[in-house]
Amino acid sequence: MGRRPRGRLRAWLTALLLAVGTLVMAGPAPARAEVTHARQQWLRDSQAGLFLHWGMRTSPGYTSCSAWEKAVTDGGWSAGYWVGEAKKLHAKYLVLASFHSRLGYARAWPSDIPGSCSTKRDFLGELISAADAQGLKVLLYMTDDPQWHDEGGHEWLDSAGYSAYKGRDVDLTTRDGFGEYGYDNFVEVMRKYPKLSGFWIDNDNDYWIDHGLYEKVRADRPGWLLSNNNEDTPIMDTVSNEQKTGMTPAYDYPQAIWSPQPRLTEACFKLPSSGAWWYSGTDSSVDQGLTLGRLIANSGSSVKSLMAETAQVNGRFPSKQEAFNNFAKTYLDAIWGSLNGTEGGGYSYGGLAPGAWNDGARGVTTVSKADPDQHFVHVLTKPSGSTLTLRDNGYRAQQVTDFRTGKQLNFSQGGGKITITGIADWDPYDTVLKVETDGRQGLIAADSMTASASAAASGHPASAVLDANPQTYWDNNTKLPVSLTLDLRSAKSMRYLAVNQREWSVSYARSDTEQSARIRDYQVQVSSDGTDWGSAVKTGTLPSARGVQFIDLPATTKRYVRLTVNSTWAAATDTKRYQKLLIDEVRVGSGYAGKLLRPVNTSSITLRADPRESVPWITPQHTGRQVRT
């Protein structure tokens, strides 16, 4: 695993995307960049996978392929064990990484292609069958990289054998030679294992691109996934983000992810707290809070967690990893209904706002795919007191309960926030609160507005902020300051703006060249005629944070509202993101959602509007009491 610049790849991708419908190479038409496709559905329905680095150099390490295979078999290796451990983690797929540059390029399956270790026993086939019997999928890791061919003083690649097989000299230690070898292995695997679900590819090789490998995969196995490590390659179904660290809090992996939804995105991380990706002879500890926090934070961003454990030669995990898996099964069983069948809240799918809350609290939210009015708040870092406050994103709460116990909790709602009180039993890792809502209230319909901007890049107009399509967005064309104007078509009450910026950059400065391209300093003006704007009604600074961000406004009734962005968080050292602003969606709230206090008899009520709020009040005629509905 690793990352290298690939100029030829980028040039090829640019040609592919610009020359739609035009062949850029001999052979089949180039595979299309499909952000969404039916073949991806099983992974979209998953929350986690199990990554298995396991090969000839797994401690104690072997240089003889047959000796390694004998040790594996004599040790009692069982595909069912890996599947069982994956299920404890609630993983729905496994990635087998034996053909790995640092593990001896071992192919754990029989092959007719000489060039590196190939076993007589079909470990891959057994894993596919065992996983399929339990409803799990298997992806096969494939490396592009020959640079470790002589690691440890042993030559792991057999150029002479492969040359004899091809009938000409091929040097497997070169990128082109290894690329040709890899290509042949892709084709052989596709032919032999129809129940495999795809390939997890560690970077790219120019030979594969030049010879149409991905086009062949799409033609021969159109239902298979292609996943790429570290690079958001358009042809791939998935982009995986490898072992991101340095965030505060440490579990908040999505801070370091830069691929916006609905792109299938994966976070790949080690469960052992130290050491290599593979078993090197050490029974390393697993940080329970960090691992669970990553899994839950990823789910709260619709990111899949590919969790790496270090299988020993016989396939079993070291005792501390086994112990974690046993703990995780029980722990996740209790809260799985708040993760399974959900999307991350506060992004493209609606939901309550995630992030930093009150009194040091922090967490994520999830929203049910089946019922968009059912939400879950995951408190990963508890507040200093017994109260939690978060933005409601326009949802009117009906009931809040402790998800584990079903205990009903007291809450109030107003000013765009839900405040939940009297929480006494904070879980050390994830306190899950279920919030049942009555839908979103007080949002001005997007189709009743129009949008314009002082600058926009070609193909990315201001109108994209109103189309509710996460694949379209407004691009400021690197112009700052820049203004976005919304015409409400008639004078309407305005109380806040809800802004979803495109999640195409990290949300904290990882380096001088990897910065956050999000709104920093801004001002808001309003107008009756679109000409006379007057002074700003609100100025401020938005945090560099993922998810929906809110700008509260003084109560006003006007036809036009203009958001001017004066600066973003990206520094000039990040030439890709400096002054670049991409916004998916902007919503206007005409009023704040309010709490439904109690059921009422609607047979004898009259309705009247409160001019301060978008949510009507009802007055039972026999009492005169005002009750929110």
XYZ file of C-alpha atoms in Angstrom:
629
model
C 0.000 0.000 0.000
C 1.262 3.486 -0.788
C 0.926 6.469 -3.036
C 2.979 7.565 -6.028
C 2.526 10.331 -8.607
C 1.246 9.002 -11.875
C 1.450 11.651 -14.589
C 0.513 9.314 -17.414
C -2.547 8.144 -15.511
C -3.781 11.667 -14.921
C -3.250 12.565 -18.564
C -5.134 9.470 -19.656
C -8.029 10.191 -17.315
C -8.298 13.737 -18.605
C -8.458 12.464 -22.159
C -11.044 9.892 -21.187
C -13.353 12.377 -19.518
C -13.074 14.994 -22.256
C -13.364 12.646 -25.199
C -16.712 11.107 -24.363
C -17.657 8.535 -26.945
C -14.194 8.630 -28.534
C -11.766 5.717 -28.409
C -8.448 6.661 -26.833
C -6.833 3.276 -27.291
C -7.091 0.212 -29.451
C -9.625 -2.394 -28.367
C -12.842 -1.959 -26.396
C -14.339 1.437 -25.657
C -12.998 3.057 -22.486
C -14.861 2.117 -19.318
C -17.129 4.933 -18.189
C -16.759 6.761 -14.918
C -19.940 5.682 -13.142
C -20.372 7.310 -9.754
C -23.488 5.223 -9.167
C -24.293 1.801 -10.615
C -26.408 -1.201 -9.618
C -23.293 -3.376 -9.148
C -22.344 -1.142 -6.202
C -25.518 -1.728 -4.235
C -24.231 -4.506 -1.979
C -21.354 -2.292 -0.852
C -23.637 0.710 -0.373
C -25.738 -1.512 1.886
C -22.641 -2.445 3.936
C -21.035 -0.548 6.768
C -17.758 -2.447 7.114
C -15.322 -4.940 5.620
C -12.401 -7.046 6.918
C -8.973 -6.509 5.316
C -6.660 -9.555 5.385
C -2.937 -9.029 4.730
C -1.623 -12.589 4.732
C 1.154 -14.174 2.682
C 4.570 -15.790 2.510
C 6.236 -13.132 4.677
C 3.668 -13.447 7.457
C 5.799 -14.146 10.538
C 7.881 -16.310 10.819
C 8.153 -15.924 7.025
C 8.937 -18.431 4.266
C 10.902 -18.330 1.046
C 9.497 -21.648 -0.214
C 5.936 -21.493 -1.510
C 5.320 -25.176 -0.787
C 6.715 -24.851 2.750
C 4.424 -21.889 3.428
C 1.403 -23.759 2.070
C 2.206 -26.791 4.231
C 2.536 -24.607 7.341
C -0.808 -22.974 6.596
C -2.592 -26.288 6.108
C -0.884 -28.058 9.020
C -1.836 -25.109 11.231
C -5.520 -25.731 10.575
C -6.353 -22.798 8.300
C -10.091 -22.483 7.748
C -11.932 -20.023 5.524
C -14.906 -20.315 7.857
C -12.861 -18.803 10.684
C -12.232 -15.594 8.724
C -15.881 -15.369 7.751
C -16.945 -15.866 11.370
C -14.589 -13.155 12.606
C -15.827 -10.781 9.905
C -19.403 -11.336 11.060
C -18.426 -10.448 14.635
C -17.312 -7.076 13.274
C -20.592 -6.820 11.338
C -18.511 -6.747 8.159
C -20.232 -7.674 4.914
C -17.130 -8.222 2.807
C -13.531 -9.417 2.997
C -10.488 -8.263 1.035
C -7.745 -10.887 0.653
C -4.296 -9.308 0.234
C -1.821 -12.132 -0.333
C -0.623 -10.940 -3.750
C 1.051 -8.043 -1.982
C 4.404 -6.468 -2.717
C 5.562 -6.691 0.909
C 4.268 -10.241 1.467
C 6.152 -12.105 -1.239
C 3.635 -11.669 -4.078
C 1.989 -14.920 -2.963
C -1.053 -16.067 -4.894
C -3.127 -18.126 -2.482
C -4.753 -20.003 -5.344
C -3.615 -22.407 -8.102
C -2.371 -20.681 -11.219
C -1.089 -21.724 -14.630
C 0.957 -18.521 -14.837
C 4.508 -18.741 -13.444
C 6.126 -15.681 -11.914
C 5.558 -15.816 -8.163
C 4.301 -18.191 -5.476
C 1.087 -20.004 -6.362
C -0.392 -22.581 -3.991
C -1.839 -25.940 -4.939
C -4.604 -25.553 -2.370
C -7.255 -23.064 -3.429
C -7.437 -20.819 -0.382
C -9.108 -18.055 -2.403
C -11.764 -20.407 -3.755
C -12.492 -21.763 -0.277
C -12.834 -18.231 1.087
C -15.214 -17.213 -1.682
C -17.393 -20.280 -1.044
C -17.416 -19.847 2.745
C -18.263 -16.157 2.443
C -20.981 -16.760 -0.135
C -22.635 -19.340 2.144
C -22.947 -16.620 4.820
C -24.048 -13.834 2.471
C -20.656 -12.068 2.464
C -18.617 -10.866 -0.503
C -14.908 -11.241 -1.313
C -12.673 -8.766 -3.146
C -9.158 -9.708 -4.254
C -6.286 -7.328 -3.609
C -4.000 -6.778 -6.614
C -0.764 -4.805 -6.508
C 0.810 -2.727 -9.258
C 4.205 -2.583 -7.614
C 7.389 -4.636 -8.289
C 9.685 -2.452 -6.196
C 9.813 -4.935 -3.290
C 10.783 -7.865 -5.508
C 13.989 -8.576 -3.541
C 12.928 -7.513 -0.051
C 14.792 -9.331 2.677
C 17.522 -10.434 0.301
C 15.333 -12.951 -1.522
C 14.072 -12.618 -5.097
C 10.305 -13.156 -4.964
C 9.597 -12.783 -8.684
C 10.515 -15.394 -11.308
C 11.194 -13.463 -14.517
C 12.735 -16.490 -16.232
C 9.684 -18.655 -15.611
C 7.294 -15.970 -16.814
C 9.470 -15.250 -19.873
C 9.385 -18.918 -20.838
C 5.599 -18.891 -20.429
C 5.278 -15.817 -22.690
C 7.866 -16.959 -25.234
C 9.946 -13.778 -24.918
C 11.979 -11.952 -22.319
C 9.923 -10.110 -19.702
C 11.548 -8.514 -16.665
C 9.047 -8.679 -13.809
C 11.087 -6.230 -11.753
C 10.165 -3.388 -14.152
C 6.788 -1.682 -14.012
C 5.830 -2.640 -17.563
C 6.920 -6.238 -17.079
C 5.107 -6.548 -13.789
C 2.095 -4.805 -15.293
C 1.897 -7.459 -17.999
C 2.181 -10.195 -15.367
C -0.523 -8.562 -13.281
C -2.784 -8.225 -16.322
C -2.546 -11.967 -16.990
C -3.411 -12.699 -13.364
C -6.464 -10.452 -13.498
C -7.724 -12.321 -16.549
C -7.065 -15.763 -15.074
C -8.825 -14.886 -11.814
C -11.860 -13.548 -13.690
C -12.095 -16.800 -15.614
C -11.732 -19.090 -12.597
C -13.796 -17.348 -9.895
C -17.182 -16.131 -11.114
C -18.381 -15.660 -7.515
C -15.619 -13.222 -6.670
C -17.076 -9.719 -6.311
C -14.246 -7.641 -7.720
C -10.728 -6.296 -7.276
C -9.224 -3.996 -4.657
C -6.335 -2.402 -6.542
C -3.341 -0.811 -4.815
C -2.646 2.034 -7.238
C -2.351 1.812 -11.010
C 0.038 0.544 -13.639
C 0.455 2.158 -17.042
C 0.514 -1.231 -18.743
C -3.021 -1.899 -17.475
C -4.220 1.460 -18.760
C -2.501 1.133 -22.135
C -3.928 -2.362 -22.656
C -7.497 -1.682 -21.541
C -7.528 -3.833 -18.406
C -10.484 -2.096 -16.781
C -12.469 -2.214 -20.010
C -11.873 -5.962 -20.061
C -13.039 -6.332 -16.450
C -16.211 -4.406 -17.260
C -16.801 -6.546 -20.364
C -16.044 -9.924 -18.799
C -17.431 -9.317 -15.282
C -19.811 -6.343 -15.479
C -21.156 -7.023 -11.991
C -17.766 -6.813 -10.283
C -16.498 -3.834 -8.318
C -13.240 -2.015 -8.932
C -11.752 -0.269 -5.897
C -8.612 1.868 -5.917
C -6.361 2.804 -3.028
C -5.630 6.475 -2.281
C -6.493 7.927 -5.698
C -10.024 8.931 -6.723
C -9.782 7.280 -10.145
C -13.037 7.918 -12.040
C -13.182 4.448 -13.614
C -13.207 2.808 -10.180
C -16.413 2.259 -8.248
C -14.735 3.018 -4.944
C -11.920 5.142 -3.588
C -10.245 3.900 -0.407
C -8.483 6.242 2.018
C -5.551 4.574 3.755
C -4.863 4.948 7.514
C -5.485 8.646 8.105
C -4.203 9.989 11.411
C -3.618 13.330 13.090
C -7.238 14.376 13.507
C -8.719 15.769 16.709
C -10.472 13.747 17.977
C -8.422 10.819 16.687
C -11.464 8.705 15.780
C -12.879 11.344 13.422
C -11.453 9.711 10.285
C -13.812 11.557 7.888
C -11.931 14.802 8.591
C -9.156 13.391 6.382
C -11.392 12.148 3.546
C -11.817 14.151 0.369
C -14.349 12.338 -1.865
C -17.890 13.738 -1.843
C -21.024 11.634 -1.810
C -22.516 9.821 -3.598
C -19.047 8.554 -4.526
C -18.520 5.176 -2.841
C -15.871 5.923 -0.256
C -13.946 3.651 2.081
C -11.716 4.273 5.084
C -9.000 1.651 5.421
C -7.371 1.381 8.845
C -5.515 -1.037 11.113
C -7.122 -2.441 14.227
C -3.819 -3.217 15.977
C -2.705 0.016 17.597
C 0.887 -0.427 16.392
C 2.957 -2.470 13.988
C 2.645 -3.514 10.363
C -0.480 -4.201 8.336
C 0.411 -7.903 8.520
C 1.392 -10.196 11.386
C 5.044 -9.601 12.219
C 5.167 -11.738 15.352
C 3.601 -9.279 17.804
C 0.245 -9.538 19.546
C -0.483 -5.814 19.386
C -3.274 -4.203 21.351
C -6.482 -2.900 19.815
C -7.732 0.481 21.009
C -11.437 -0.186 21.524
C -12.523 3.434 21.654
C -10.498 4.478 18.618
C -11.662 1.534 16.499
C -15.337 1.782 17.420
C -15.199 5.556 17.078
C -13.779 5.268 13.576
C -16.409 2.755 12.510
C -19.272 4.859 13.865
C -17.873 8.192 12.643
C -17.447 6.675 9.187
C -21.023 5.378 9.168
C -22.122 8.877 10.146
C -20.494 10.120 6.921
C -21.682 7.259 4.655
C -18.084 6.006 4.492
C -17.343 2.274 4.605
C -14.832 1.005 7.194
C -12.297 -1.505 5.865
C -10.759 -2.814 9.084
C -7.387 -4.574 8.822
C -6.487 -7.424 11.172
C -3.212 -9.341 11.098
C -3.855 -13.019 10.452
C -1.107 -15.418 11.520
C 0.226 -18.181 9.266
C -2.602 -20.542 10.276
C -5.140 -17.799 9.596
C -6.066 -17.130 13.201
C -5.820 -13.625 14.617
C -3.597 -12.890 17.608
C -5.397 -13.181 20.935
C -5.899 -9.439 21.491
C -7.562 -9.053 18.097
C -9.765 -12.082 18.721
C -10.734 -10.565 22.074
C -11.656 -7.292 20.380
C -13.780 -9.102 17.804
C -15.682 -10.885 20.574
C -16.217 -7.577 22.367
C -17.235 -5.826 19.146
C -19.898 -8.408 18.377
C -21.701 -7.810 21.652
C -21.192 -4.057 21.560
C -22.303 -3.588 17.960
C -25.239 -5.974 18.305
C -26.780 -3.556 20.810
C -26.588 -0.506 18.519
C -26.594 -2.029 15.044
C -30.121 -0.843 14.319
C -28.780 2.724 14.482
C -26.076 2.003 11.881
C -27.392 -0.681 9.560
C -29.690 0.601 6.837
C -28.696 4.229 7.441
C -26.838 7.048 5.756
C -24.726 9.729 7.379
C -26.805 12.619 8.689
C -26.157 16.237 7.757
C -24.833 15.530 4.271
C -26.562 14.596 1.015
C -29.259 12.516 2.678
C -30.732 14.986 5.157
C -30.491 14.349 8.881
C -29.527 16.170 12.043
C -26.271 18.108 12.090
C -23.069 16.269 13.090
C -19.807 17.604 14.473
C -18.873 19.656 17.518
C -21.869 20.175 19.828
C -22.123 21.756 23.274
C -19.788 21.550 26.283
C -17.120 19.515 24.502
C -19.539 16.987 23.017
C -18.865 15.620 19.563
C -20.379 12.975 17.351
C -22.249 12.042 14.216
C -25.823 11.379 13.225
C -27.404 8.747 11.024
C -30.740 8.710 9.232
C -32.769 5.649 8.294
C -32.932 4.873 4.583
C -36.381 3.337 5.045
C -37.813 6.170 7.158
C -36.238 9.617 6.681
C -37.981 10.869 9.822
C -36.079 8.412 12.022
C -32.709 9.719 13.200
C -29.936 8.557 15.499
C -27.503 10.734 17.410
C -24.169 9.054 18.186
C -22.414 10.866 21.033
C -18.809 9.726 20.670
C -17.385 12.359 23.000
C -19.759 13.191 25.833
C -20.422 16.741 27.069
C -19.222 17.883 30.455
C -22.760 17.848 31.831
C -26.001 15.915 31.394
C -27.363 18.003 28.488
C -26.810 17.637 24.750
C -27.667 20.365 22.229
C -27.436 20.007 18.459
C -28.839 21.711 15.359
C -32.087 20.204 14.162
C -31.524 21.018 10.446
C -35.215 21.880 10.205
C -36.574 18.599 11.616
C -39.322 18.843 14.202
C -38.710 16.318 16.976
C -41.568 14.234 18.342
C -39.750 11.929 20.748
C -36.217 11.227 21.954
C -35.231 7.931 23.535
C -32.099 6.137 24.670
C -31.663 3.651 21.840
C -30.265 0.868 24.011
C -32.882 1.015 26.765
C -35.870 2.649 25.100
C -36.052 5.143 27.978
C -37.824 8.324 26.933
C -35.757 11.472 27.439
C -36.830 15.044 28.089
C -36.069 17.551 25.366
C -36.923 21.034 24.177
C -36.649 22.558 20.733
C -36.294 26.121 19.521
C -33.988 28.475 17.683
C -32.935 25.711 15.335
C -31.709 23.413 18.110
C -32.812 20.314 20.001
C -31.738 20.234 23.639
C -31.889 16.840 25.358
C -31.635 16.876 29.157
C -31.177 14.508 32.060
C -28.790 12.065 30.365
C -27.143 10.232 33.241
C -25.670 7.126 31.661
C -23.140 8.110 29.014
C -21.633 5.147 27.221
C -17.797 5.256 27.160
C -17.747 4.897 23.366
C -21.113 5.760 21.821
C -24.264 6.973 23.543
C -26.990 6.430 20.943
C -30.146 8.565 21.046
C -33.090 7.861 18.771
C -34.877 10.979 17.562
C -38.250 10.512 15.904
C -39.318 13.522 13.900
C -42.322 14.905 12.078
C -40.340 15.879 9.000
C -38.690 19.166 8.141
C -40.456 22.409 8.862
C -40.009 25.987 7.711
C -37.782 25.420 4.690
C -38.626 27.482 1.651
C -39.163 25.154 -1.295
C -36.121 25.098 -3.560
C -38.283 25.206 -6.691
C -39.768 28.506 -5.524
C -36.364 30.194 -5.692
C -33.750 30.986 -8.310
C -30.018 31.378 -7.785
C -27.351 33.494 -9.447
C -23.692 34.161 -8.691
C -21.071 36.791 -9.384
C -18.816 34.050 -10.797
C -19.229 30.428 -11.840
C -17.111 27.854 -13.620
C -18.423 26.412 -16.867
C -20.837 23.573 -16.209
C -21.252 24.434 -12.544
C -23.797 27.258 -12.334
C -25.311 28.772 -9.224
C -28.614 26.985 -9.968
C -26.986 23.719 -8.825
C -27.357 24.766 -5.175
C -31.130 24.387 -5.523
C -31.450 21.144 -7.514
C -31.038 18.677 -4.596
C -28.630 16.641 -6.725
C -25.334 15.893 -4.924
C -23.604 15.213 -8.242
C -24.040 18.835 -9.316
C -22.608 21.873 -7.565
C -21.772 25.526 -7.908
C -18.105 26.299 -8.534
C -16.878 29.859 -7.885
C -14.174 29.567 -10.576
C -11.535 30.611 -7.978
C -13.044 34.091 -7.657
C -13.012 35.618 -4.173
C -14.845 37.518 -2.887
C -17.803 35.848 -4.587
C -21.537 36.304 -4.077
C -24.416 33.851 -4.322
C -27.848 35.481 -4.598
C -31.158 33.729 -3.980
C -34.372 35.235 -5.337
C -37.353 33.996 -3.279
C -39.694 35.481 -5.954
C -41.717 37.282 -3.285
C -41.027 38.715 0.136
C -40.672 35.892 2.670
C -39.530 35.496 6.234
C -35.883 34.473 6.568
C -34.260 33.146 9.757
C -31.254 31.105 8.599
C -29.261 29.640 5.723
C -28.276 25.958 5.746
C -25.203 25.390 3.572
C -23.867 22.039 2.390
C -20.433 22.592 0.887
C -18.950 19.929 -1.327
C -16.891 17.448 0.731
C -14.034 17.390 -1.775
C -11.245 18.374 0.586
C -10.042 17.472 4.053
C -11.586 19.570 6.794
C -8.311 20.345 8.539
C -4.873 21.306 7.270
C -3.012 18.008 6.873
C -0.100 19.698 5.108
C 0.771 22.830 3.140
C -0.705 21.205 0.040
C -3.757 19.500 1.569
C -6.100 22.095 3.033
C -9.779 22.731 3.581
C -11.642 24.425 0.722
C -14.529 25.685 2.859
C -16.097 29.040 3.624
C -14.193 31.094 6.168
C -15.236 34.763 6.350
C -18.645 35.711 4.979
C -21.376 38.326 5.071
C -25.118 38.185 4.346
C -27.247 40.981 2.910
C -30.958 41.141 2.113
C -32.912 43.239 -0.341
C -36.468 43.954 -1.418
C -35.614 44.699 -5.049
C -32.269 42.979 -5.735
C -30.599 46.353 -6.247
C -30.501 48.153 -2.899
C -28.709 45.841 -0.450
C -27.750 48.105 2.402
C -25.446 46.966 5.176
C -24.804 43.337 5.974
C -27.339 41.811 8.367
C -24.821 39.156 9.393
C -21.055 38.753 9.201
C -18.999 35.951 10.616
C -16.659 33.018 10.205
C -17.756 29.469 9.501
C -15.699 26.623 10.971
C -13.726 24.338 8.714
C -16.009 21.396 9.385
C -17.808 18.689 7.464
C -21.565 18.529 7.068
C -24.251 21.184 6.964
C -23.324 24.614 8.352
C -25.806 27.247 9.526
C -25.913 31.018 9.301
C -28.618 32.445 11.567
C -30.136 35.775 10.491
C -32.032 38.494 12.333
C -35.754 38.061 11.705
C -36.472 39.743 8.409
C -38.885 39.574 5.495
C -37.371 40.279 2.092
C -37.358 38.868 -1.425
C -33.602 38.536 -1.959
C -30.761 37.204 0.172
C -27.098 37.369 -0.814
C -24.254 35.345 0.696
C -20.830 36.811 0.003
C -17.802 34.627 0.705
C -14.723 36.725 1.342
C -12.244 33.936 2.056
C -11.885 30.177 2.432
C -9.715 28.048 4.727
C -7.282 26.845 2.026
C -3.902 28.550 2.062
C -2.068 29.741 -1.038
C 0.345 26.812 -0.635
C -2.491 24.477 -1.686
C -2.688 25.508 -5.318
C -5.461 22.996 -6.074
C -7.843 24.398 -3.468
C -6.745 27.981 -2.860
C -9.741 30.311 -3.380
C -11.712 27.350 -4.771
C -15.258 27.038 -3.424
C -17.724 24.273 -4.307
C -21.248 24.288 -2.829
C -23.753 21.452 -3.219
C -26.852 22.948 -1.609
C -28.167 26.050 0.094
C -31.531 26.032 1.873
C -33.372 29.005 3.344
C -35.255 28.571 6.598
C -38.244 30.859 6.980
C -38.591 29.852 10.617
C -37.345 27.361 13.164
C -38.956 24.008 13.768
C -40.711 23.653 17.114
C -41.480 20.772 19.454
C -44.774 18.893 19.265
C -45.911 19.174 22.877
C -48.814 16.704 23.021
C -51.515 15.144 20.849
C -54.663 17.241 20.486
C -58.252 16.636 19.459
C -58.391 18.215 16.027
C -62.193 18.188 15.804
C -62.542 21.579 17.487
C -59.579 23.722 16.611
C -58.857 26.796 14.584
C -55.548 27.540 12.928
C -53.701 30.811 13.121
C -50.230 31.712 12.015
C -47.622 33.142 14.334
C -45.730 35.708 12.254
C -42.499 34.914 14.120
C -42.393 31.247 13.117
C -43.037 29.106 10.082
C -44.762 26.426 12.159
C -48.455 27.164 12.817
C -50.002 27.109 16.274
C -53.386 25.541 16.962
C -55.798 26.807 19.549
C -58.324 24.310 20.994
C -61.548 26.335 21.136
C -62.645 24.959 24.503
C -59.492 25.973 26.426
C -57.679 28.673 24.507
C -54.326 26.917 25.216
C -51.705 27.163 22.528
C -50.215 23.808 21.523
C -47.463 23.385 18.975
C -48.208 21.068 16.052
